[in-house]
């Protein structure tokens, strides 16, 4: 089976959007909100639709949807923005890459057919998870998210 690897320059054809604006409940030692500062904020459904439609009109091929996390490692505003993400996919056909945060089975099921790429850090050390990422989680929580997304 032949595998195809596609790569894209980030700007202007694959811009990054923060669905939490500059908010992150963790403010962890991993990034301390640093990456959020360079992303275009789009917190509400309306903002997300507006910025992604603008990207599409300016010949973007895709969009990275990212943002800060809650104290449990779930991406802020992801679940409430699902209908907007689906609408973006249906209306524009943009490639949607999502930084997921932790994902349970239900959310993984809801992401099917909406996103093209799920992206998440795979941290293999419990101490790092707790001390660097500031999460009360374990390697098993990361493995569970990967399994949920894979299924």
Short mmCIF file of C-alpha atoms in Angstrom, two decimals:
data_model
loop_
_atom_site.label_atom_id
_atom_site.label_comp_id
_atom_site.label_asym_id
_atom_site.label_seq_id
_atom_site.Cartn_x
_atom_site.Cartn_y
_atom_site.Cartn_z
CA UNK A 1 0.00 0.00 0.00
CA UNK A 2 1.38 3.37 -1.04
CA UNK A 3 1.39 6.07 1.63
CA UNK A 4 1.19 9.72 0.73
CA UNK A 5 2.60 12.41 2.99
CA UNK A 6 1.30 15.92 2.46
CA UNK A 7 2.86 18.97 4.09
CA UNK A 8 1.69 22.58 4.14
CA UNK A 9 3.24 25.89 5.00
CA UNK A 10 1.30 27.26 7.93
CA UNK A 11 0.68 30.80 6.76
CA UNK A 12 -1.26 31.89 4.76
CA UNK A 13 -2.73 28.65 3.44
CA UNK A 14 -3.03 26.67 6.69
CA UNK A 15 -3.57 29.19 9.51
CA UNK A 16 -3.92 28.41 13.22
CA UNK A 17 -7.02 29.30 15.23
CA UNK A 18 -7.45 29.24 19.00
CA UNK A 19 -10.98 28.26 19.99
CA UNK A 20 -10.20 29.47 23.51
CA UNK A 21 -8.68 32.80 22.53
CA UNK A 22 -5.77 33.30 24.92
CA UNK A 23 -7.42 31.29 27.71
CA UNK A 24 -5.98 28.10 29.18
CA UNK A 25 -6.85 26.80 32.62
CA UNK A 26 -3.52 24.95 32.88
CA UNK A 27 -0.94 27.67 32.12
CA UNK A 28 1.48 24.76 32.25
CA UNK A 29 5.26 24.72 32.05
CA UNK A 30 4.99 23.08 28.63
CA UNK A 31 3.92 26.27 26.86
CA UNK A 32 2.36 28.68 29.42
CA UNK A 33 -0.05 29.99 26.74
CA UNK A 34 2.86 30.98 24.47
CA UNK A 35 1.45 29.34 21.33
CA UNK A 36 -2.04 30.79 21.86
CA UNK A 37 -0.62 34.30 21.38
CA UNK A 38 0.27 33.55 17.76
CA UNK A 39 -3.12 32.09 16.85
CA UNK A 40 -6.18 33.87 15.53
CA UNK A 41 -8.80 33.89 18.30
CA UNK A 42 -12.27 32.51 17.46
CA UNK A 43 -14.12 31.52 20.61
CA UNK A 44 -17.77 31.49 19.52
CA UNK A 45 -19.46 29.60 16.70
CA UNK A 46 -19.97 32.86 14.84
CA UNK A 47 -16.33 33.92 15.15
CA UNK A 48 -15.10 30.49 14.08
CA UNK A 49 -17.37 30.43 11.03
CA UNK A 50 -16.39 33.98 10.08
CA UNK A 51 -12.62 33.46 10.25
CA UNK A 52 -12.71 30.08 8.50
CA UNK A 53 -14.91 31.42 5.70
CA UNK A 54 -12.42 34.27 5.30
CA UNK A 55 -9.54 31.76 5.10
CA UNK A 56 -11.45 29.80 2.45
CA UNK A 57 -12.14 32.96 0.42
CA UNK A 58 -8.39 33.73 0.57
CA UNK A 59 -7.47 30.29 -0.83
CA UNK A 60 -6.51 28.50 2.36
CA UNK A 61 -6.32 24.72 2.04
CA UNK A 62 -6.88 24.00 5.70
CA UNK A 63 -6.98 25.23 9.25
CA UNK A 64 -5.47 24.13 12.55
CA UNK A 65 -8.04 24.33 15.33
CA UNK A 66 -6.36 24.49 18.69
CA UNK A 67 -6.69 26.24 22.00
CA UNK A 68 -6.15 26.03 25.71
CA UNK A 69 -7.37 23.24 27.95
CA UNK A 70 -9.48 22.92 31.06
CA UNK A 71 -7.98 21.47 34.25
CA UNK A 72 -8.80 17.95 33.01
CA UNK A 73 -6.90 18.32 29.74
CA UNK A 74 -9.95 18.77 27.50
CA UNK A 75 -9.84 21.53 24.91
CA UNK A 76 -11.86 24.57 25.93
CA UNK A 77 -14.94 25.21 23.75
CA UNK A 78 -14.41 22.17 21.53
CA UNK A 79 -17.72 20.49 22.28
CA UNK A 80 -19.74 23.71 22.05
CA UNK A 81 -18.12 24.52 18.67
CA UNK A 82 -18.75 21.11 17.06
CA UNK A 83 -21.70 22.30 14.98
CA UNK A 84 -19.64 25.24 13.65
CA UNK A 85 -16.73 22.92 12.82
CA UNK A 86 -19.11 20.63 10.90
CA UNK A 87 -20.55 23.61 9.05
CA UNK A 88 -17.03 24.79 8.13
CA UNK A 89 -16.20 21.36 6.75
CA UNK A 90 -19.47 21.10 4.81
CA UNK A 91 -19.33 24.63 3.38
CA UNK A 92 -15.64 24.99 2.59
CA UNK A 93 -14.04 21.56 2.38
CA UNK A 94 -11.03 22.96 4.26
CA UNK A 95 -8.71 20.35 5.72
CA UNK A 96 -9.36 20.47 9.45
CA UNK A 97 -6.52 19.54 11.77
CA UNK A 98 -7.55 19.52 15.41
CA UNK A 99 -5.40 19.63 18.52
CA UNK A 100 -7.78 17.51 20.54
CA UNK A 101 -6.83 17.46 24.19
CA UNK A 102 -8.24 14.43 26.00
CA UNK A 103 -11.14 12.84 24.12
CA UNK A 104 -13.71 10.39 25.47
CA UNK A 105 -15.58 7.87 23.29
CA UNK A 106 -18.59 10.13 22.76
CA UNK A 107 -16.53 13.11 21.62
CA UNK A 108 -14.43 10.89 19.34
CA UNK A 109 -17.63 9.61 17.74
CA UNK A 110 -18.86 13.19 17.25
CA UNK A 111 -15.58 14.14 15.55
CA UNK A 112 -15.91 11.42 12.90
CA UNK A 113 -16.42 12.85 9.45
CA UNK A 114 -15.78 16.39 10.66
CA UNK A 115 -12.02 16.54 11.15
CA UNK A 116 -9.32 15.22 8.86
CA UNK A 117 -6.41 15.08 11.29
CA UNK A 118 -6.42 14.61 15.06
CA UNK A 119 -3.23 15.79 16.71
CA UNK A 120 -2.18 15.39 20.31
CA UNK A 121 1.00 15.26 22.34
CA UNK A 122 1.89 11.73 23.44
CA UNK A 123 3.57 12.04 26.80
CA UNK A 124 5.12 8.82 28.04
CA UNK A 125 5.97 9.71 31.63
CA UNK A 126 3.55 10.27 34.51
CA UNK A 127 5.86 12.71 36.28
CA UNK A 128 6.13 14.85 33.13
CA UNK A 129 2.34 14.83 32.74
CA UNK A 130 1.89 16.06 36.28
CA UNK A 131 4.83 18.44 36.69
CA UNK A 132 5.19 19.90 33.19
CA UNK A 133 1.63 19.71 31.83
CA UNK A 134 0.00 20.31 35.22
CA UNK A 135 -2.50 17.50 34.80
CA UNK A 136 -3.76 15.00 37.32
CA UNK A 137 -3.52 12.34 34.62
CA UNK A 138 -1.38 9.39 33.57
CA UNK A 139 0.07 7.83 30.45
CA UNK A 140 -3.03 5.61 30.40
CA UNK A 141 -5.21 8.70 29.88
CA UNK A 142 -3.21 9.59 26.77
CA UNK A 143 -3.40 6.02 25.49
CA UNK A 144 -7.18 6.03 26.04
CA UNK A 145 -7.54 9.21 23.98
CA UNK A 146 -5.48 7.73 21.16
CA UNK A 147 -7.62 4.57 21.21
CA UNK A 148 -10.83 6.59 21.21
CA UNK A 149 -9.65 8.61 18.22
CA UNK A 150 -8.42 5.53 16.39
CA UNK A 151 -11.71 3.68 16.77
#
